[in-house]
Structures are given as C-alpha cells and as structure tokens.
XYZ file of C-alpha atoms in Angstrom:
346
model
C 0.261 -0.158 0.412
C 1.395 3.200 -1.037
C 1.584 6.076 1.570
C -1.127 7.872 -0.404
C -3.364 4.955 -0.303
C -2.399 5.091 3.641
C -3.646 8.552 4.032
C -7.050 7.740 2.207
C -7.508 4.621 4.270
C -6.712 6.856 7.767
C -9.517 8.923 6.263
C -12.030 6.383 5.848
C -11.156 5.388 8.974
C -11.453 8.931 10.876
C -14.738 9.177 9.083
C -16.257 6.013 10.264
C -14.966 6.803 14.185
C -16.599 10.565 13.991
C -20.116 8.597 12.762
C -20.139 6.932 16.223
C -19.392 9.977 18.537
C -22.368 10.497 20.255
C -21.783 13.389 22.763
C -19.077 16.496 23.233
C -16.517 14.170 25.314
C -16.110 11.589 22.682
C -16.033 14.254 20.331
C -12.941 15.508 22.191
C -11.153 12.504 22.398
C -11.883 11.963 18.315
C -10.128 15.601 18.209
C -7.065 14.678 19.917
C -6.920 10.960 18.249
C -6.991 12.639 14.590
C -6.786 16.322 14.344
C -4.746 17.719 17.037
C -0.767 18.336 16.143
C 0.115 14.631 17.547
C -2.917 13.073 16.144
C -2.714 10.571 13.262
C -3.570 12.687 10.398
C -0.758 15.289 11.050
C 1.664 12.424 12.123
C 1.388 11.236 8.643
C 3.644 14.054 7.215
C 6.380 13.158 9.671
C 6.842 10.328 6.625
C 7.476 13.056 4.185
C 11.120 12.732 4.362
C 11.011 8.765 3.407
C 8.777 9.713 0.117
C 10.639 9.880 -3.259
C 10.882 13.150 -4.796
C 7.983 12.080 -7.479
C 5.834 11.221 -4.853
C 5.489 13.829 -2.553
C 3.320 15.967 -4.580
C 0.913 12.841 -4.740
C 1.247 12.042 -0.843
C 0.984 15.861 0.158
C -2.216 16.235 -1.449
C -3.589 13.309 -0.118
C -2.771 13.942 3.246
C -4.303 17.520 2.711
C -7.299 16.090 1.469
C -7.595 13.691 4.463
C -7.155 16.704 6.720
C -9.704 18.994 5.416
C -12.378 16.578 4.830
C -11.945 14.988 8.129
C -11.860 18.813 10.036
C -14.972 19.604 7.759
C -16.820 16.378 8.711
C -15.733 17.153 12.720
C -17.254 20.936 12.719
C -20.552 19.292 11.152
C -20.412 16.867 13.497
C -19.635 19.464 16.621
C -22.771 21.783 15.381
C -25.048 19.027 15.337
C -24.124 17.897 19.101
C -24.306 21.494 19.908
C -27.819 21.989 18.617
C -28.891 18.792 19.903
C -27.720 19.609 23.353
C -29.619 22.931 23.494
C -32.804 21.398 22.125
C -32.972 18.868 25.117
C -31.849 22.096 27.311
C -34.783 23.605 26.066
C -37.251 20.682 26.560
C -35.884 20.431 30.214
C -36.355 24.186 30.863
C -39.794 24.579 28.891
C -42.234 26.821 30.649
C -45.996 26.113 30.343
C -47.125 29.631 30.097
C -50.586 28.495 30.459
C -50.140 28.191 34.169
C -50.633 30.751 36.691
C -47.499 32.868 37.553
C -46.013 32.597 41.064
C -46.586 35.811 43.024
C -44.252 37.593 45.571
C -45.864 39.739 48.210
C -43.953 42.574 49.226
C -43.184 42.987 53.128
C -43.523 45.707 55.353
C -41.439 47.351 57.637
C -41.860 46.186 61.739
C -43.251 49.511 63.346
C -40.801 49.535 65.584
C -37.929 49.652 63.189
C -39.660 52.899 61.418
C -39.738 54.339 64.993
C -35.955 53.374 65.420
C -35.383 55.080 61.833
C -37.387 58.162 62.036
C -36.023 58.936 65.712
C -32.201 58.161 64.592
C -32.516 60.431 61.475
C -33.726 63.339 63.762
C -31.049 63.089 65.903
C -28.260 62.573 63.295
C -29.381 65.647 61.751
C -28.492 67.322 65.012
C -25.272 66.078 64.882
C -25.414 63.180 67.482
C -23.465 59.838 66.614
C -25.428 56.577 66.950
C -23.895 53.826 69.580
C -25.526 50.750 69.897
C -23.534 49.018 72.577
C -23.961 45.793 74.285
C -26.670 43.769 75.153
C -24.706 41.876 77.516
C -23.301 44.280 80.173
C -21.514 44.208 83.570
C -23.182 45.656 86.838
C -20.602 48.225 86.923
C -21.542 49.991 83.524
C -25.329 48.814 83.659
C -25.900 50.456 87.516
C -22.782 51.479 89.587
C -21.306 53.980 86.988
C -24.533 55.467 86.841
C -24.890 56.065 90.137
C -26.682 52.936 91.143
C -24.702 50.959 93.986
C -25.407 47.668 94.824
C -27.910 48.508 97.670
C -29.536 51.040 95.554
C -33.518 50.632 96.185
C -33.963 51.683 92.325
C -32.512 48.423 91.528
C -35.893 46.541 92.377
C -37.376 48.090 89.478
C -34.605 47.003 87.231
C -34.645 43.400 88.277
C -33.156 41.430 84.890
C -31.526 38.055 83.911
C -27.938 37.470 85.633
C -25.387 35.468 83.746
C -23.019 35.704 86.828
C -22.541 37.948 89.574
C -21.611 40.530 87.326
C -22.816 39.748 83.729
C -26.239 40.816 83.249
C -28.815 41.551 80.414
C -28.894 45.383 80.224
C -31.871 47.084 81.578
C -31.020 50.558 79.874
C -28.912 51.468 76.895
C -27.122 53.813 79.195
C -24.196 51.638 79.695
C -23.193 52.420 76.346
C -23.212 56.265 77.583
C -20.636 55.360 80.291
C -18.550 53.418 77.737
C -18.490 56.392 75.577
C -17.432 58.866 78.468
C -14.434 56.410 79.892
C -13.545 56.494 76.014
C -13.487 60.256 75.909
C -12.455 61.166 78.999
C -12.525 65.077 78.285
C -11.034 64.764 74.718
C -13.740 66.640 73.482
C -17.862 67.187 73.445
C -20.264 64.105 73.131
C -23.644 63.925 71.366
C -24.555 60.452 71.019
C -27.826 58.059 70.619
C -27.996 54.760 71.746
C -30.881 52.500 70.567
C -31.771 48.868 71.251
C -33.344 46.214 73.195
C -33.523 46.008 76.953
C -34.460 43.639 79.610
C -36.270 44.210 82.983
C -38.517 41.764 85.066
C -42.101 42.561 84.037
C -45.330 41.985 83.451
C -46.672 40.743 80.025
C -49.729 42.934 79.012
C -51.106 45.215 76.291
C -48.878 47.911 77.686
C -45.458 46.043 79.126
C -43.108 43.414 77.999
C -40.123 41.981 79.863
C -38.184 43.049 76.609
C -38.919 46.343 75.064
C -36.614 48.795 72.790
C -35.271 52.224 74.321
C -33.382 55.012 72.693
C -31.187 56.931 75.238
C -29.054 60.233 74.483
C -26.340 62.137 75.819
C -24.973 65.425 75.338
C -21.660 66.356 77.531
C -19.602 69.814 77.069
C -19.075 72.670 78.681
C -21.845 75.137 79.831
C -24.857 72.663 79.199
C -27.752 73.839 80.878
C -31.294 72.624 81.122
C -32.173 75.240 78.725
C -30.370 73.258 75.648
C -31.793 69.814 77.075
C -35.552 71.702 76.580
C -34.458 73.401 73.121
C -33.260 69.616 71.895
C -36.642 67.950 73.154
C -38.710 70.359 71.775
C -37.269 70.277 68.512
C -37.414 66.327 68.364
C -41.203 66.783 69.688
C -41.661 68.900 66.620
C -39.978 66.865 64.142
C -41.878 63.209 65.392
C -45.326 64.413 66.279
C -45.956 68.016 64.381
C -44.848 71.347 64.259
C -48.026 72.186 66.469
C -46.518 70.083 69.522
C -45.399 71.803 72.569
C -43.893 69.910 75.696
C -43.886 70.386 79.406
C -41.338 68.992 82.298
C -42.402 67.747 85.478
C -40.018 67.000 88.153
C -39.176 63.553 88.817
C -36.038 61.521 89.739
C -33.572 59.294 88.575
C -30.190 58.299 90.243
C -28.485 59.317 87.135
C -29.510 62.960 86.391
C -29.948 65.349 88.506
C -32.278 67.622 88.186
C -34.635 65.057 86.718
C -37.835 65.444 84.455
C -40.595 63.762 83.187
C -41.383 65.307 79.636
C -44.633 65.447 78.140
C -45.941 66.719 74.717
C -49.363 67.970 73.675
C -51.828 65.943 72.551
C -51.543 65.446 68.558
C -55.183 64.036 68.735
C -56.838 66.389 70.074
C -54.713 69.556 70.198
C -54.624 69.645 73.983
C -58.443 69.373 74.496
C -58.546 66.202 76.126
C -59.223 62.766 74.693
C -59.050 59.130 75.535
C -55.176 59.096 73.922
C -54.265 61.786 76.496
C -56.834 60.472 79.231
C -58.401 63.736 79.138
C -55.574 66.026 80.028
C -54.070 67.180 76.587
C -51.017 65.689 77.288
C -48.893 62.961 76.851
C -45.800 61.500 78.748
C -43.209 60.182 76.498
C -39.787 60.216 78.008
C -37.461 60.839 81.257
C -34.699 63.237 81.072
C -32.577 65.210 83.194
C -29.387 67.075 83.585
C -25.951 64.076 84.136
C -25.401 63.988 87.925
C -22.078 65.289 88.769
C -21.025 61.912 90.441
C -21.515 59.985 86.778
C -19.426 62.827 85.412
C -16.738 61.940 87.882
C -16.748 58.391 87.704
C -16.504 58.578 83.652
C -13.551 60.953 83.698
C -15.197 63.967 83.745
C -14.452 66.814 85.938
C -17.930 68.079 87.159
C -16.848 71.832 87.661
C -15.772 72.555 83.877
C -18.124 69.961 82.175
C -22.254 69.387 82.780
C -24.624 67.543 80.027
C -27.828 66.124 79.810
C -29.381 62.948 79.302
C -32.804 61.578 77.998
C -34.532 58.070 77.382
C -37.651 57.062 75.382
C -39.667 53.979 74.683
C -39.571 52.987 71.155
C -42.664 50.883 71.710
C -44.312 53.365 73.331
C -43.655 55.966 70.804
C -45.035 53.391 68.148
C -48.199 52.548 69.594
C -48.762 56.655 70.063
C -48.068 57.351 66.642
C -50.066 54.336 64.866
C -52.762 53.679 67.421
C -51.396 50.145 68.318
C -53.811 48.720 71.045
C -51.514 46.036 72.471
C -47.322 45.835 72.603
C -47.343 42.432 71.991
C -48.438 42.844 68.401
C -45.141 44.675 67.757
C -43.401 41.046 68.577
C -45.712 38.390 66.908
C -44.534 39.205 63.395
C -48.177 38.864 62.153
C -48.445 39.414 58.830
C -52.164 40.693 59.002
C -50.775 43.366 61.524
C -47.785 44.373 59.517
C -49.564 44.957 56.139
C -51.025 48.222 57.794
C -47.398 49.716 57.566
C -46.269 49.053 53.907
C -47.712 52.489 53.252
C -45.787 54.073 56.255
C-alpha cells in the first residue's frame, strides 16, 4: 500500500469513527486522536522525508485532502451535537405559559424599626452619633457608673436576667453612654444616641413586656444647661409629632440625672382639648430626662466643675403605639402578617 493509499485509508477510518461519536466528551477524544498536532493525520506528514521526490506532491495532496475532509466533518458533527444539547436543554426548561405565575408579596417594615429609623434620623441631623452598645453588660456599666450602687432601691425596679454576679442583660442603654464617656475622658464634647433592646422583670400585658426597645441620648460639653435639654427635646417633639407640638417638664427622680424631669408632649390627637389618647389631660408622657448627675460625670472621667450634660430616654414601642394607634404592645413582637400589612404605606 502506497503512502497516498495510507492517507485515504486513515481518512476513511476517521470518518467511520466520527460517525459513532454521540457526545461532546467523545468528540474531544476524536479530535485528540485524529486532528490535533500529535494526531494520526498530522503524524503522516512526518513520513514525507521518506517519500521519493516524484511522489511527494501526490502524498502531500492526499494528506491535505484527508485533513480537510475530516476537519469539515468534525465541524458539522460538533454543530449537530451543540444543537442537540440546546434542544434537550430547552425541553428540560420548558415553561407552561398557561400556568398561573408565582406572585411575591412585598413585605412591610415592623413599626419598631420605623420608629427607630425616624428618631435616629432626627438626631443624626442634630449632629448626634449612634452607638448601639452591648446587650450583655456588666453590673459596673449598667448600674454602678450610673450612680446606682449595689444597695440602691431603684435596682428592684430594674431586676433582670443575670449570667453571673457581674454579667447581666442590660436594663437600659445608658451603659453605652458610660463606655463612651470613659473612652473620651474630656477629649471633646459628646453627642450620642443609643438605641436597642433592654430587659427587665415585668408583667407581659397590653402595655408592658419583659423586653422592650429604648433610645437614650447624651450630650456632654462645657456650659450645657437645662435650656439646651428643653430646646433639643422640643425640636424632637416637633419633628416626631408635628410642628404644633409643645412640651412640658415635670419634676421627677432618676439616680443618674440631677435635676430629673418627666417630659410630656401636647396631644396630637385632640390638640390639647382632652381625649382618650391623652386621658383627658391634653398631654402625653413620652420620655424621662435630666441633667447628668455630677457623680456620673466624675466616675466616667469628667470634671463636673468644667463639664455638664443632659440625658434623655424614650421607649420605642410607646412612641409606636402613640403614633400608629396600636392597642397591644405584643402585636409589635409577633410578626403577624395581617398586622404588618398596615405599615406598607408608612
């Protein structure tokens, strides 16, 4: 058999082998065997040196014809396999357009988060920073640095869950204020807001819960007076409840402030005339506040003779219940879809 006849026989062999290829993996194997640089067809050219000069042209033409014909058949086979694979994929992913589509209902933000975001935005615009703090706090930061020693009677009202003698679930977000003051140590003024969950032993009913949300604010600087506190809270009340709102301060007591006040806002339902929301008084209690107790300033690294400050705290759920007319605090925690649907537009 001449070399030209060998080329033709190899071509026939390759085409016969190609006809049995049924998938892409087998096609890759065929290419490696016949059409790659080290494949059988290209290997024929290495025999050219042994071909007599008068037969080189015939042999070269036979090899080229074999390569071209096999390469053409290879491309057709490759195209056919790709079309077949695409057709099978479309069959697997076929969609019955007569079936009803899947609807996705857009959720709603919990009123707790709505109030947190709104209050936070108001105080950020006043230049406050947000410090969330730790829910697991030490007795030192939750009580002692806030002028509440271990034998103080106010601890009875703030009984909570203890992990050991020193670690507990915080009863107020004020601990983050003590952390912030100790970090600063008279390095500059402080304007901070601390939102988060707090925990106390309490009855679970329509207006109380053993866990609830609280947002506390703190300002420490030189020459801070109760006039600054009143101006800040009046602006907050107007932004939160409407421009017509007014506030009043009533004397109260908190261990970490001196003097201390309860703050009421004029009723936004009846404009002070008296209704069920304000219990006929025209005023609604919204928060507690006061000037930072000098002992707290001193314990947290500030000289009370040079620095002063004010602090305030507001219950998140209380504001939500007033704002949206929620009749039971437990609705805020249950994630009842029927309840949350009311807040899509808010």
